[in-house]
XYZ file of C-alpha atoms in Angstrom:
464
model
C 50.641 182.443 12.343
C 53.574 180.899 10.482
C 55.929 178.739 12.498
C 59.016 180.520 13.840
C 62.215 179.080 15.241
C 64.120 181.099 17.845
C 67.715 180.676 18.852
C 68.928 181.554 22.337
C 69.173 185.214 21.268
C 67.043 187.093 18.715
C 66.458 190.581 17.370
C 62.989 191.846 18.314
C 61.023 195.065 18.105
C 58.640 196.661 20.626
C 56.819 199.207 18.427
C 54.279 200.144 21.129
C 57.184 201.417 23.236
C 59.129 203.065 20.419
C 61.926 200.453 20.492
C 62.531 199.448 16.838
C 65.465 197.110 17.507
C 66.589 195.296 20.633
C 68.447 192.067 21.324
C 66.507 189.652 23.522
C 67.751 186.524 25.274
C 65.307 183.625 25.211
C 64.848 182.290 28.752
C 62.441 179.334 28.910
C 63.104 179.088 32.658
C 61.315 182.395 33.227
C 57.544 182.736 33.005
C 57.279 186.467 32.189
C 59.490 188.530 29.901
C 61.625 191.290 31.419
C 62.898 194.593 30.056
C 65.915 196.357 31.544
C 64.625 199.860 32.392
C 65.522 202.705 34.725
C 63.841 205.824 36.167
C 60.689 203.737 36.571
C 57.835 205.867 37.966
C 54.094 205.313 38.228
C 51.817 208.236 37.377
C 48.221 209.045 36.542
C 44.961 208.351 38.406
C 44.642 205.306 40.654
C 41.844 203.910 38.461
C 43.990 204.083 35.324
C 47.668 204.105 36.359
C 50.514 204.357 33.885
C 54.227 203.819 34.209
C 56.981 205.973 32.708
C 60.501 204.606 32.259
C 63.686 204.933 30.227
C 65.431 202.203 28.236
C 69.012 202.031 26.954
C 68.349 199.673 24.001
C 72.018 199.358 22.999
C 74.247 197.642 25.536
C 77.108 199.905 26.579
C 75.502 203.031 25.105
C 73.938 204.902 28.030
C 73.791 208.031 25.852
C 71.087 206.338 23.746
C 67.979 206.553 25.909
C 64.342 206.087 24.900
C 61.594 207.345 27.203
C 58.569 205.057 27.211
C 55.185 205.008 28.919
C 52.499 202.355 29.055
C 49.370 201.419 31.027
C 50.220 199.535 34.213
C 48.402 196.189 34.310
C 49.886 194.568 37.403
C 52.575 194.552 40.050
C 53.901 191.165 41.002
C 56.750 189.461 42.792
C 59.316 187.954 40.428
C 62.157 185.638 41.452
C 65.251 185.955 39.271
C 67.575 183.127 38.257
C 69.869 183.868 41.194
C 67.007 183.419 43.655
C 66.384 187.090 44.436
C 62.727 188.181 44.656
C 61.549 191.682 43.798
C 58.313 193.523 43.135
C 58.086 194.535 39.473
C 55.641 196.595 37.454
C 53.986 194.699 34.593
C 52.936 196.212 31.261
C 51.447 194.839 28.035
C 53.191 195.523 24.737
C 53.252 194.177 21.220
C 56.289 192.027 20.274
C 57.265 192.104 16.572
C 59.538 189.417 15.064
C 59.924 188.226 11.474
C 56.946 190.184 10.157
C 54.617 188.855 12.865
C 53.452 190.517 16.081
C 51.537 189.498 19.189
C 50.943 190.998 22.671
C 53.130 189.930 25.580
C 53.423 190.810 29.256
C 56.681 192.500 30.247
C 58.050 193.184 33.707
C 60.252 196.235 34.227
C 63.432 195.841 36.214
C 66.367 198.116 36.862
C 69.178 195.564 36.864
C 72.415 196.977 35.533
C 73.911 193.491 35.670
C 71.639 192.112 32.960
C 73.817 191.198 29.983
C 70.807 191.421 27.636
C 68.482 194.396 27.356
C 65.527 191.997 27.373
C 64.607 188.461 28.401
C 61.838 186.557 26.600
C 59.971 184.230 28.976
C 57.656 181.297 28.307
C 54.537 183.474 28.184
C 55.900 185.345 25.156
C 56.766 182.138 23.298
C 53.416 181.121 21.874
C 52.581 177.749 20.303
C 53.912 178.700 16.868
C 57.478 179.149 18.195
C 60.068 176.407 18.604
C 63.447 176.870 20.291
C 66.877 175.876 18.999
C 68.982 176.529 22.139
C 72.396 176.108 20.459
C 71.836 178.740 17.756
C 71.206 182.488 17.691
C 69.756 185.110 15.335
C 67.597 182.723 13.336
C 65.088 185.493 12.658
C 65.759 188.565 10.463
C 68.479 190.763 11.874
C 67.466 194.300 12.812
C 69.775 197.290 13.088
C 70.629 199.799 15.774
C 70.844 202.336 12.928
C 67.176 203.118 13.586
C 68.281 204.909 16.776
C 70.603 207.159 14.773
C 68.333 208.503 12.014
C 65.081 210.403 11.557
C 63.070 207.168 11.356
C 63.184 207.010 15.160
C 61.144 210.197 15.575
C 58.760 209.480 12.704
C 57.894 206.005 13.936
C 57.651 206.914 17.641
C 54.243 205.892 19.035
C 51.912 208.382 20.638
C 52.281 207.886 24.358
C 50.802 209.232 27.576
C 52.869 212.121 28.916
C 53.422 213.420 32.423
C 53.238 217.210 32.321
C 53.635 219.886 34.998
C 51.938 223.280 34.830
C 53.732 225.828 37.006
C 50.897 228.043 38.215
C 49.559 229.536 41.425
C 46.158 230.464 39.976
C 43.021 228.421 39.388
C 41.949 230.385 36.326
C 40.647 229.645 32.825
C 44.103 229.118 31.314
C 45.294 226.703 33.989
C 42.038 224.731 33.921
C 42.155 224.502 30.116
C 45.712 223.175 30.210
C 44.582 220.411 32.574
C 41.333 219.590 30.746
C 42.798 219.451 27.240
C 45.886 217.504 28.337
C 43.872 214.896 30.207
C 41.429 214.569 27.306
C 44.445 213.543 25.201
C 45.374 210.833 27.709
C 48.144 212.754 29.454
C 48.553 213.342 33.179
C 48.728 217.067 33.948
C 49.763 218.196 37.428
C 49.468 221.813 38.608
C 52.452 222.819 40.726
C 52.578 225.951 42.902
C 55.888 227.490 41.857
C 56.608 229.105 45.219
C 56.324 225.757 47.015
C 59.074 224.215 44.905
C 62.564 224.039 46.346
C 65.762 222.821 44.762
C 68.719 220.538 45.410
C 71.491 222.046 43.315
C 74.401 219.709 42.582
C 76.404 218.532 39.598
C 75.412 214.856 39.599
C 71.656 214.870 40.147
C 69.896 218.260 40.265
C 66.415 217.884 41.721
C 63.228 219.856 42.323
C 61.345 219.098 45.539
C 57.742 219.880 46.456
C 55.929 219.411 49.758
C 58.709 217.242 51.184
C 59.168 214.969 48.171
C 61.327 214.963 45.061
C 59.246 215.822 42.033
C 59.150 213.048 39.421
C 60.580 213.264 35.925
C 58.173 215.181 33.728
C 58.028 214.937 29.959
C 57.318 218.663 29.737
C 56.827 221.737 31.901
C 54.419 224.549 30.964
C 55.383 227.684 32.901
C 52.702 230.155 33.893
C 54.841 232.326 36.157
C 53.281 235.461 37.654
C 55.233 238.698 37.275
C 55.575 239.101 41.050
C 57.598 235.879 41.354
C 59.628 236.100 38.148
C 63.088 235.716 39.792
C 62.130 232.637 41.828
C 59.933 231.173 39.109
C 62.684 231.355 36.507
C 65.113 229.769 38.993
C 62.742 226.786 39.253
C 62.513 226.585 35.461
C 66.331 226.661 35.182
C 66.413 223.690 37.537
C 64.019 221.735 35.300
C 66.177 222.701 32.312
C 69.266 221.402 34.160
C 67.495 218.069 34.669
C 66.829 217.916 30.919
C 63.057 218.441 31.000
C 61.520 220.146 27.976
C 60.190 223.549 29.085
C 57.774 225.260 26.682
C 59.346 228.603 27.640
C 62.876 228.746 28.996
C 64.014 230.821 31.957
C 66.171 233.186 29.869
C 63.308 234.119 27.539
C 60.871 234.718 30.388
C 63.387 236.885 32.273
C 64.178 239.015 29.228
C 60.525 239.503 28.236
C 59.456 240.525 31.759
C 61.987 243.365 31.991
C 60.577 245.897 29.534
C 63.898 247.726 29.135
C 65.710 244.442 28.418
C 62.893 243.360 26.114
C 63.093 246.496 23.985
C 66.881 246.151 23.783
C 66.402 242.593 22.491
C 63.874 243.777 19.905
C 66.181 246.596 18.808
C 69.108 244.175 18.458
C 67.006 242.004 16.124
C 65.801 245.099 14.184
C 62.173 244.421 15.019
C 59.876 247.443 14.764
C 58.755 249.038 18.070
C 57.734 252.487 19.359
C 60.665 254.863 19.976
C 61.791 254.214 23.548
C 64.141 255.985 25.992
C 65.400 255.287 29.521
C 67.429 257.292 32.028
C 68.266 257.024 35.730
C 69.025 260.648 36.572
C 66.293 263.284 37.080
C 68.579 265.817 35.375
C 67.983 263.991 32.092
C 64.182 264.286 32.060
C 63.870 266.812 29.234
C 66.544 265.093 27.150
C 64.818 261.768 27.751
C 61.535 263.118 26.421
C 63.308 264.709 23.473
C 64.719 261.344 22.373
C 61.226 259.925 22.024
C 59.486 262.901 20.435
C 56.783 265.370 21.284
C 53.803 264.797 23.542
C 51.651 262.825 23.934
C 54.016 260.258 25.461
C 53.677 256.913 27.247
C 55.407 256.535 30.633
C 55.636 252.880 31.593
C 56.945 251.022 34.650
C 59.497 248.390 33.648
C 57.556 245.596 35.329
C 54.019 246.695 34.492
C 51.454 244.010 33.633
C 47.887 244.025 32.279
C 48.091 247.782 31.674
C 48.917 248.655 35.282
C 51.716 251.211 35.661
C 51.199 252.575 32.127
C 50.326 256.276 31.876
C 49.478 258.434 28.844
C 50.868 261.958 29.261
C 49.090 264.188 26.745
C 51.315 267.249 27.269
C 54.980 267.872 28.032
C 54.046 269.253 31.446
C 51.952 266.202 32.237
C 54.829 263.925 31.185
C 57.227 265.762 33.508
C 54.769 265.410 36.386
C 54.350 261.661 35.832
C 58.117 261.161 35.553
C 58.693 263.129 38.760
C 56.055 261.029 40.532
C 57.594 257.728 39.389
C 61.040 258.934 40.431
C 59.666 259.940 43.815
C 58.556 256.326 44.235
C 62.055 255.185 43.175
C 60.427 253.197 40.385
C 62.191 252.197 37.184
C 60.345 253.328 34.069
C 60.792 254.104 30.395
C 59.295 256.668 28.065
C 57.779 255.760 24.701
C 56.348 257.483 21.687
C 52.536 257.345 21.593
C 51.347 255.784 18.319
C 48.295 257.987 17.729
C 47.059 256.175 14.630
C 46.601 252.946 16.639
C 43.614 254.720 18.234
C 43.564 252.611 21.394
C 43.679 249.332 19.507
C 46.352 246.652 19.328
C 46.647 243.172 17.879
C 47.472 240.161 20.056
C 49.186 237.409 18.044
C 49.473 234.040 19.750
C 52.690 232.387 18.564
C 53.323 228.682 19.191
C 56.404 226.893 17.847
C 57.256 229.673 15.429
C 53.751 230.046 13.958
C 50.958 232.546 14.576
C 48.087 230.228 15.485
C 45.543 232.972 16.224
C 45.195 236.753 16.226
C 42.662 239.147 17.715
C 42.177 242.905 17.720
C 41.770 244.400 21.185
C 40.012 247.722 21.669
C 40.236 249.743 24.871
C 37.228 250.595 26.999
C 35.553 253.951 26.411
C 38.058 256.725 27.171
C 40.975 254.320 27.852
C 43.988 254.195 25.527
C 44.947 250.778 26.908
C 43.397 247.793 25.148
C 43.948 245.158 27.877
C 40.963 242.835 28.301
C 41.559 242.837 32.069
C 40.778 246.564 32.042
C 37.429 246.262 30.271
C 38.660 246.148 26.677
C 36.950 244.080 23.990
C 38.323 241.682 21.405
C 37.384 240.293 18.025
C 39.073 238.086 15.445
C 41.230 239.936 12.926
C 43.034 239.083 9.710
C 46.687 240.092 9.901
C 49.096 240.902 7.097
C 52.128 238.827 6.150
C 54.381 241.557 7.585
C 52.492 241.503 10.898
C 52.706 237.717 11.000
C 56.441 237.749 10.288
C 57.010 240.454 12.909
C 55.193 238.446 15.590
C 57.133 235.276 14.757
C 60.469 237.118 14.788
C 59.625 238.730 18.136
C 58.821 235.379 19.793
C 61.952 233.842 18.271
C 64.101 236.705 19.567
C 63.315 235.567 23.115
C 63.428 231.844 22.368
C 59.805 231.415 23.470
C 57.839 228.369 22.348
C 54.603 230.087 23.396
C 54.166 233.865 23.365
C 51.561 236.570 23.071
C 52.995 239.300 20.844
C 51.172 242.624 21.004
C 51.432 244.792 17.884
C 50.379 248.341 17.079
C 49.427 249.242 13.533
C 51.370 252.393 12.681
C 51.878 254.367 9.494
C 55.418 253.003 9.242
C 54.442 249.345 9.790
C 53.764 247.050 12.762
C 55.327 248.032 16.081
C 55.846 245.435 18.821
C 54.447 246.764 22.066
C 55.147 243.731 24.251
C 56.116 240.054 24.154
C 54.178 238.163 26.839
C 55.686 234.838 27.950
C 52.527 233.792 29.869
C 49.639 234.821 27.625
C 46.137 233.926 28.757
C 43.963 231.707 26.574
C 40.450 232.840 27.479
C 40.276 236.062 25.474
C 41.835 234.721 22.296
C 39.987 231.376 22.353
C 36.695 233.223 22.901
C 37.384 235.760 20.141
C 38.674 233.299 17.540
C 36.820 230.100 18.461
C 40.088 228.177 18.075
C 41.444 225.436 20.331
C 44.722 227.215 21.124
C 45.590 224.906 24.020
C 45.225 221.914 21.706
C 47.784 223.464 19.344
C 50.161 223.880 22.280
C 49.824 220.171 23.080
C 50.455 219.321 19.427
C 53.845 221.006 19.804
C 54.611 219.373 23.164
C 53.800 215.910 21.791
C 56.083 216.540 18.810
C 58.939 217.927 20.912
C 59.121 215.063 23.424
C 59.525 212.393 20.763
C 62.946 210.712 20.924
C 65.800 212.388 19.109
C 68.257 210.315 17.030
C 71.577 209.757 18.809
C 74.937 210.214 17.117
C 76.790 207.172 15.984
C 80.131 206.514 17.604
C 83.082 206.325 15.271
C 85.026 203.071 15.614
C 88.321 203.379 17.485
C 91.768 202.607 15.960
C 91.320 198.907 16.706
C 88.157 198.827 14.573
C 85.709 198.277 17.412
């Protein structure tokens, strides 16, 4: 390496951590380098632990925060210049200065009193570096501008993430989320939604689980069962309040689960769907049916799932009987036009991040108009039209869902959205299409958790 001369303070870069520019004070009295970090938490398996932490690289700018993670190589006692000893986590990272780079050990410490964001100790100052203690910034000057433009996101390193899956079921979809995430080097923890509880306050909202505060996750993947929608979405709102990226937000899940609300959302966005009607009074039964059309009709519970609570009434008399029965149970339901030409088939489009990543045609079991795979239906890969693709994307976007299963019927007047599912299963569509759908979901998560450029502050009237 070429010889370098450092002053008592230099601009350095830590590209492995996604820190393109940081001012470091050279401290030859310290053995190991130190980085001022906060929210320091260890995660991952005991055999291969990692540490996640946040760094404010610009002094005085707490709004500029970079989340980092790195393998944990040690934990050791460090005595600071004022004689205080503390246990610190130690990581290994590349240090880049003046076009050269080399690995250094860095301890992480949450010391708000540190005037510099970083201290460079003797271990980081290899043989090719000499020190000029009376000078500063002898190496090329870097710029904090990198934290304010798109370069920050483009140059961010791929890092290990800590991800929570909100699920109460040990099924194919949950297992796949864990297996694929861990194969990519992430730590994926399955959390039982109903065992979460919340501390709701303005300063530090928290989610607790089994007597402990849950750590800071990079992302949350909700798989909330219909029976716990109100509580599950409350937990998701709490994660959103903390600032955690949630693949599907609480508002979108709530709206999609209520079929009446969902169809009102679709209608507002002018997205094609079967003619639908709803009424509370039994006196309006005939008028309700008249709004939809002639028999056969679909009578559907508002909170039906997997085809349960969905009845095909082939005659007007049969429809009246079903409606009377649902009303007798004090159940909320809606009435829909039956799209005959669909012939018991629908198309499930899996939408991730505004793109249809896979589509399959589902066909109902013999004698069943419902095409749900849970009810014995079959599935096969299908090629969809541009209009069907656009309809599915618009439907997912209408609910603000990053991941959605959009069910379409092929009708004579174009695609009709039957349902927007905020917790679609992966088994049927991965089996039918042979695609790694879960991998595509992680592609989006990894892209979304990269640091976002922060706004520059305008100088005040005194020019500062």
